[in-house]
Amino acid sequence: MDKERILEVRDLELHYFTRKGVVRAVDKLSFDVRRGETLGVVGESGCGKTTMGTALLNMPTPPGRIVGGQILVDGQDILKLSETEVRRRVRWEQISMVFQGAMNCLTPVYTIEKQMKETLQQHREMSKEEAKRRMVQYLNLVGLPEHILKRYPHELSGGMKQRIVIAMGLFLEPRVVICDEPTTALDVVVQAQIINLLKDLKEQLSLSFIFITHDLSIEAEVSDRIMVMYAGRIAELGTNEHIYGPQGPAHPYTQRLMAATPRLHEEVEELAFIPGTPPDLVEPPSGCRFHPRCHVVMDRCSRDELPLREIEPDHLVACWRCFNE
Amino acid sequence: MSEPILVAENLTKWFPVKRNLTQVMKGNRTWVRAVDRISFTINKGEIFGLVGESGCGKTTTGKLIMKLLEITDGTLEMKGENATHLRGAALEKYRREVQMIFQDPYSSMNPRFTVRDVLMEPLEIHKVGKDAKEREVWVREILDEVKLSPPDEFLVRHPHMLSGGQRQRAATARTLMLSPSIIVADEPVSMIDLSTRAEILHMMRQLQREMGLTYVYITHDLSTARYFTDRLAVMYLGKIIEMGVAGSVIDRTLHPYTKALIAAVCEPVSGKVNRIKDVPIKGEIPAATNIPPGCRFHPRCLYAVEECWQEEEPTLDDIGGGHLVACRRWAEIERLGAAARTSEASLGTRKSSFAPSA
């Protein structure tokens, strides 16, 4: 695989400043996205995966604020750019996002054409004909006919709307597309179609995807590398083979999540589960944040600050058990 | 274990579609055929799964069982007694026997109620227990049962002070208050995190064993259905198209629609990243107002031949071992086998004039 890094994230920190205190939703996150790969991000709700997605576009949801770190696109830190520059040069031009629940991303009172055109007009100067041509081109790319342009969102099925939102994310030829749970609201058959579409687009346009979901089974199908997040940090980051291969994941949290995932073609007597709930990120547990729920916890887990280390090439883990010391 | 507790025969629910004045004058009526003559038997102490895509009528079926909706046609029998149309005291008695867990634990509980109020309410409505003291004792017992302990801590909490998993436990506790025999669970874990999902299912199963409960488990997730249910019915456009023991329905799938559903499920196994999934189905689900003639699946079926849309809809027939399927060609399709499955598209001559309205 081509190892060229398209996006580099260094020590990214995003905090929510709430009345209850400072919520450390994304805490010193570092990772890369390479050309033509899909990086999967999994974790439970509240682990910071969506927050991280919005941070990559430099548009945290208030009361959230990016308080530290770097997001390098082509070696340039987009956090240092002004809002206007980000809007003009980065958002949708370099990095775009397909939001959770595509059905709610489209305005019910405008036709698809009007909504699609808006993105183009904001970013590019082009004639009406050219804009139309481009819209049709991208609709075809996601497998939709031209007459969809004249339709209103309520006339379309969930799968169609999802395709339109994906088309709009691709419009300006970004290099990285962040997909935040693009298939959760869809039925299995439609979900499989959308997954096929994303794989196809990745191949055709040599795009990179960041695929955010809570579903480990979907990641196995779409992502080349998988980043498992827990409580705002990376628990494990490895290739598809490392996580889903025969030897299984290294981190106890990932192991437990896998054991909690029901399999279609296996008779399982009892699924595993993780006791307790994810921690409150105002006052996260000391040391390893997973230690209060971990089944193989040791003394030092709650004591020592935990690093993320490479245990084999391309496989990073944050767990004392996995380090040979 | 095969003592039937709930028997549905030709259960039907049609919803009228709103009409404009011209349509009223012309006398045109259209109906959404949400549930269209389905028959099934649920045995005492089993977990019966209803699976299908959204809009297939599985939730409507659940609501018909709950008697939250009036049955259009067909009969429903509970413990040998006719329960198709109930009113007043009979309905009240029925509701004590059949309870429901809703999908969304966030909106199914009054935010102003404490857990105590939530659990006391059914007892008060049905006037069970002689006074508040006795009721409170039961509430505590049930809280222990669903592992919300210590009860003292949870009794005074409001729903927003509970996590998703705890809420679903409280919702389960509420259904248990009246010691029902059937619990209809409509996607009880779809909004809960994976790490706690298994815990809730585990608890539900334990309760079922201890109290001899019968569950109707409604879901779109085939993997949890396989794990959790004893028998499974797959629905498509208001009709059961395949039914049988969960393992058998999933591992020896007969109906082309079930085959497509199963092919579409993602599995946590490596080496699938660059493979495009072959889902043997075409088109999109037609509207329930415009159900195709003949076999209702034929416009999307890769195996459809002329008789599939020319002749009457196939019935749900037992092919042995309690495995039922509503497909004319299941035996042929099975013979063709998995190897030929991909080149199968040519087998069906597609001349159906049916076009689903958009």
PDB file of C-alpha atoms in Angstrom, chain A residues 109-231:
ATOM      1  CA  VAL A 109     -38.284  22.624   1.155  1.00  0.00           C
ATOM      2  CA  TYR A 110     -35.713  22.665  -1.653  1.00  0.00           C
ATOM      3  CA  THR A 111     -35.236  20.342  -4.579  1.00  0.00           C
ATOM      4  CA  ILE A 112     -32.113  18.218  -4.678  1.00  0.00           C
ATOM      5  CA  GLU A 113     -30.789  20.379  -7.516  1.00  0.00           C
ATOM      6  CA  LYS A 114     -30.990  23.562  -5.506  1.00  0.00           C
ATOM      7  CA  GLN A 115     -29.268  21.985  -2.525  1.00  0.00           C
ATOM      8  CA  MET A 116     -26.510  20.476  -4.580  1.00  0.00           C
ATOM      9  CA  LYS A 117     -25.931  23.647  -6.519  1.00  0.00           C
ATOM     10  CA  GLU A 118     -25.398  25.608  -3.343  1.00  0.00           C
ATOM     11  CA  THR A 119     -22.197  23.747  -2.510  1.00  0.00           C
ATOM     12  CA  LEU A 120     -20.853  24.342  -6.005  1.00  0.00           C
ATOM     13  CA  GLN A 121     -21.726  28.023  -6.054  1.00  0.00           C
ATOM     14  CA  GLN A 122     -20.082  28.654  -2.730  1.00  0.00           C
ATOM     15  CA  HIS A 123     -16.798  27.158  -3.833  1.00  0.00           C
ATOM     16  CA  ARG A 124     -16.483  27.397  -7.591  1.00  0.00           C
ATOM     17  CA  GLU A 125     -17.368  29.912 -10.208  1.00  0.00           C
ATOM     18  CA  MET A 126     -19.017  28.040 -12.962  1.00  0.00           C
ATOM     19  CA  SER A 127     -21.741  28.470 -15.527  1.00  0.00           C
ATOM     20  CA  LYS A 128     -25.176  26.977 -15.008  1.00  0.00           C
ATOM     21  CA  GLU A 129     -24.578  24.365 -17.677  1.00  0.00           C
ATOM     22  CA  GLU A 130     -21.319  23.304 -16.222  1.00  0.00           C
ATOM     23  CA  ALA A 131     -22.784  23.088 -12.723  1.00  0.00           C
ATOM     24  CA  LYS A 132     -25.619  20.948 -14.052  1.00  0.00           C
ATOM     25  CA  ARG A 133     -23.227  18.717 -15.915  1.00  0.00           C
ATOM     26  CA  ARG A 134     -21.180  18.203 -12.808  1.00  0.00           C
ATOM     27  CA  MET A 135     -24.197  17.447 -10.652  1.00  0.00           C
ATOM     28  CA  VAL A 136     -25.384  14.821 -13.106  1.00  0.00           C
ATOM     29  CA  GLN A 137     -21.901  13.371 -13.289  1.00  0.00           C
ATOM     30  CA  TYR A 138     -21.753  12.926  -9.529  1.00  0.00           C
ATOM     31  CA  LEU A 139     -25.286  11.582  -9.291  1.00  0.00           C
ATOM     32  CA  ASN A 140     -24.352   8.969 -11.862  1.00  0.00           C
ATOM     33  CA  LEU A 141     -21.246   8.197  -9.908  1.00  0.00           C
ATOM     34  CA  VAL A 142     -23.328   7.224  -6.874  1.00  0.00           C
ATOM     35  CA  GLY A 143     -25.747   5.328  -9.097  1.00  0.00           C
ATOM     36  CA  LEU A 144     -28.654   7.757  -9.353  1.00  0.00           C
ATOM     37  CA  PRO A 145     -30.448   8.976 -12.508  1.00  0.00           C
ATOM     38  CA  GLU A 146     -30.596  12.618 -13.567  1.00  0.00           C
ATOM     39  CA  HIS A 147     -34.287  13.157 -12.874  1.00  0.00           C
ATOM     40  CA  ILE A 148     -33.559  12.949  -9.137  1.00  0.00           C
ATOM     41  CA  LEU A 149     -32.449  16.582  -9.376  1.00  0.00           C
ATOM     42  CA  LYS A 150     -36.044  17.715  -9.677  1.00  0.00           C
ATOM     43  CA  ARG A 151     -37.204  15.739  -6.672  1.00  0.00           C
ATOM     44  CA  TYR A 152     -37.710  16.821  -3.097  1.00  0.00           C
ATOM     45  CA  PRO A 153     -36.119  14.819  -0.283  1.00  0.00           C
ATOM     46  CA  HIS A 154     -39.420  13.353   0.914  1.00  0.00           C
ATOM     47  CA  GLU A 155     -39.909  11.713  -2.474  1.00  0.00           C
ATOM     48  CA  LEU A 156     -36.752   9.664  -2.081  1.00  0.00           C
ATOM     49  CA  SER A 157     -35.914   6.591  -0.053  1.00  0.00           C
ATOM     50  CA  GLY A 158     -33.349   6.579   2.741  1.00  0.00           C
ATOM     51  CA  GLY A 159     -30.762   4.875   0.566  1.00  0.00           C
ATOM     52  CA  MET A 160     -31.189   7.461  -2.201  1.00  0.00           C
ATOM     53  CA  LYS A 161     -30.809  10.344   0.236  1.00  0.00           C
ATOM     54  CA  GLN A 162     -27.683   8.758   1.624  1.00  0.00           C
ATOM     55  CA  ARG A 163     -26.281   8.510  -1.892  1.00  0.00           C
ATOM     56  CA  ILE A 164     -27.024  12.175  -2.513  1.00  0.00           C
ATOM     57  CA  VAL A 165     -25.282  13.234   0.672  1.00  0.00           C
ATOM     58  CA  ILE A 166     -22.278  11.140  -0.348  1.00  0.00           C
ATOM     59  CA  ALA A 167     -22.304  12.746  -3.801  1.00  0.00           C
ATOM     60  CA  MET A 168     -22.321  16.172  -2.168  1.00  0.00           C
ATOM     61  CA  GLY A 169     -19.359  15.176  -0.025  1.00  0.00           C
ATOM     62  CA  LEU A 170     -17.407  14.227  -3.145  1.00  0.00           C
ATOM     63  CA  PHE A 171     -18.355  17.227  -5.236  1.00  0.00           C
ATOM     64  CA  LEU A 172     -15.231  19.284  -4.808  1.00  0.00           C
ATOM     65  CA  GLU A 173     -12.896  16.344  -5.103  1.00  0.00           C
ATOM     66  CA  PRO A 174     -11.661  16.255  -1.524  1.00  0.00           C
ATOM     67  CA  ARG A 175      -8.880  13.922  -0.560  1.00  0.00           C
ATOM     68  CA  VAL A 176     -10.387  12.719   2.673  1.00  0.00           C
ATOM     69  CA  VAL A 177     -14.058  12.034   3.266  1.00  0.00           C
ATOM     70  CA  ILE A 178     -15.194  11.562   6.843  1.00  0.00           C
ATOM     71  CA  CYS A 179     -18.230   9.279   7.009  1.00  0.00           C
ATOM     72  CA  ASP A 180     -19.985   9.441  10.346  1.00  0.00           C
ATOM     73  CA  GLU A 181     -22.226   6.390  10.757  1.00  0.00           C
ATOM     74  CA  PRO A 182     -23.370   6.621   7.137  1.00  0.00           C
ATOM     75  CA  THR A 183     -25.335   3.394   7.290  1.00  0.00           C
ATOM     76  CA  THR A 184     -26.829   3.158  10.772  1.00  0.00           C
ATOM     77  CA  ALA A 185     -30.304   4.349   9.849  1.00  0.00           C
ATOM     78  CA  LEU A 186     -30.483   2.104   6.795  1.00  0.00           C
ATOM     79  CA  ASP A 187     -31.740  -1.414   6.301  1.00  0.00           C
ATOM     80  CA  VAL A 188     -29.218  -4.212   5.857  1.00  0.00           C
ATOM     81  CA  VAL A 189     -29.684  -4.581   2.120  1.00  0.00           C
ATOM     82  CA  VAL A 190     -29.345  -0.831   1.527  1.00  0.00           C
ATOM     83  CA  GLN A 191     -26.435  -0.741   3.947  1.00  0.00           C
ATOM     84  CA  ALA A 192     -24.619  -3.370   1.887  1.00  0.00           C
ATOM     85  CA  GLN A 193     -25.262  -1.326  -1.253  1.00  0.00           C
ATOM     86  CA  ILE A 194     -23.846   1.840   0.321  1.00  0.00           C
ATOM     87  CA  ILE A 195     -20.801  -0.046   1.572  1.00  0.00           C
ATOM     88  CA  ASN A 196     -20.244  -1.381  -1.942  1.00  0.00           C
ATOM     89  CA  LEU A 197     -20.585   2.140  -3.295  1.00  0.00           C
ATOM     90  CA  LEU A 198     -17.978   3.516  -0.894  1.00  0.00           C
ATOM     91  CA  LYS A 199     -15.554   0.731  -1.800  1.00  0.00           C
ATOM     92  CA  ASP A 200     -16.108   1.458  -5.457  1.00  0.00           C
ATOM     93  CA  LEU A 201     -15.533   5.183  -5.054  1.00  0.00           C
ATOM     94  CA  LYS A 202     -12.395   4.588  -3.039  1.00  0.00           C
ATOM     95  CA  GLU A 203     -11.014   2.536  -5.892  1.00  0.00           C
ATOM     96  CA  GLN A 204     -12.134   4.846  -8.693  1.00  0.00           C
ATOM     97  CA  LEU A 205     -11.125   8.155  -7.173  1.00  0.00           C
ATOM     98  CA  SER A 206      -8.282   6.910  -4.945  1.00  0.00           C
ATOM     99  CA  LEU A 207      -9.972   8.624  -2.034  1.00  0.00           C
ATOM    100  CA  SER A 208      -9.219   8.215   1.618  1.00  0.00           C
ATOM    101  CA  PHE A 209     -12.077   7.646   4.005  1.00  0.00           C
ATOM    102  CA  ILE A 210     -12.424   8.000   7.714  1.00  0.00           C
ATOM    103  CA  PHE A 211     -15.278   5.692   8.564  1.00  0.00           C
ATOM    104  CA  ILE A 212     -16.825   6.310  11.968  1.00  0.00           C
ATOM    105  CA  THR A 213     -19.200   3.721  13.398  1.00  0.00           C
ATOM    106  CA  HIS A 214     -19.992   1.825  16.571  1.00  0.00           C
ATOM    107  CA  ASP A 215     -20.376  -1.416  14.663  1.00  0.00           C
ATOM    108  CA  LEU A 216     -17.305  -3.649  14.575  1.00  0.00           C
ATOM    109  CA  SER A 217     -18.812  -5.871  11.903  1.00  0.00           C
ATOM    110  CA  ILE A 218     -19.099  -3.014   9.420  1.00  0.00           C
ATOM    111  CA  GLU A 219     -15.516  -1.915  10.040  1.00  0.00           C
ATOM    112  CA  ALA A 220     -14.350  -5.410   9.152  1.00  0.00           C
ATOM    113  CA  GLU A 221     -15.925  -4.956   5.736  1.00  0.00           C
ATOM    114  CA  VAL A 222     -14.814  -1.430   4.922  1.00  0.00           C
ATOM    115  CA  SER A 223     -11.671  -0.386   6.757  1.00  0.00           C
ATOM    116  CA  ASP A 224      -8.056  -1.091   5.949  1.00  0.00           C
ATOM    117  CA  ARG A 225      -6.951   0.095   9.345  1.00  0.00           C
ATOM    118  CA  ILE A 226      -9.061   0.357  12.479  1.00  0.00           C
ATOM    119  CA  MET A 227      -8.718   2.778  15.341  1.00  0.00           C
ATOM    120  CA  VAL A 228     -10.520   1.736  18.506  1.00  0.00           C
ATOM    121  CA  MET A 229     -11.318   4.676  20.753  1.00  0.00           C
ATOM    122  CA  TYR A 230     -12.168   4.569  24.401  1.00  0.00           C
ATOM    123  CA  ALA A 231     -12.959   7.629  26.513  1.00  0.00           C
TER     124      ALA A 231
END
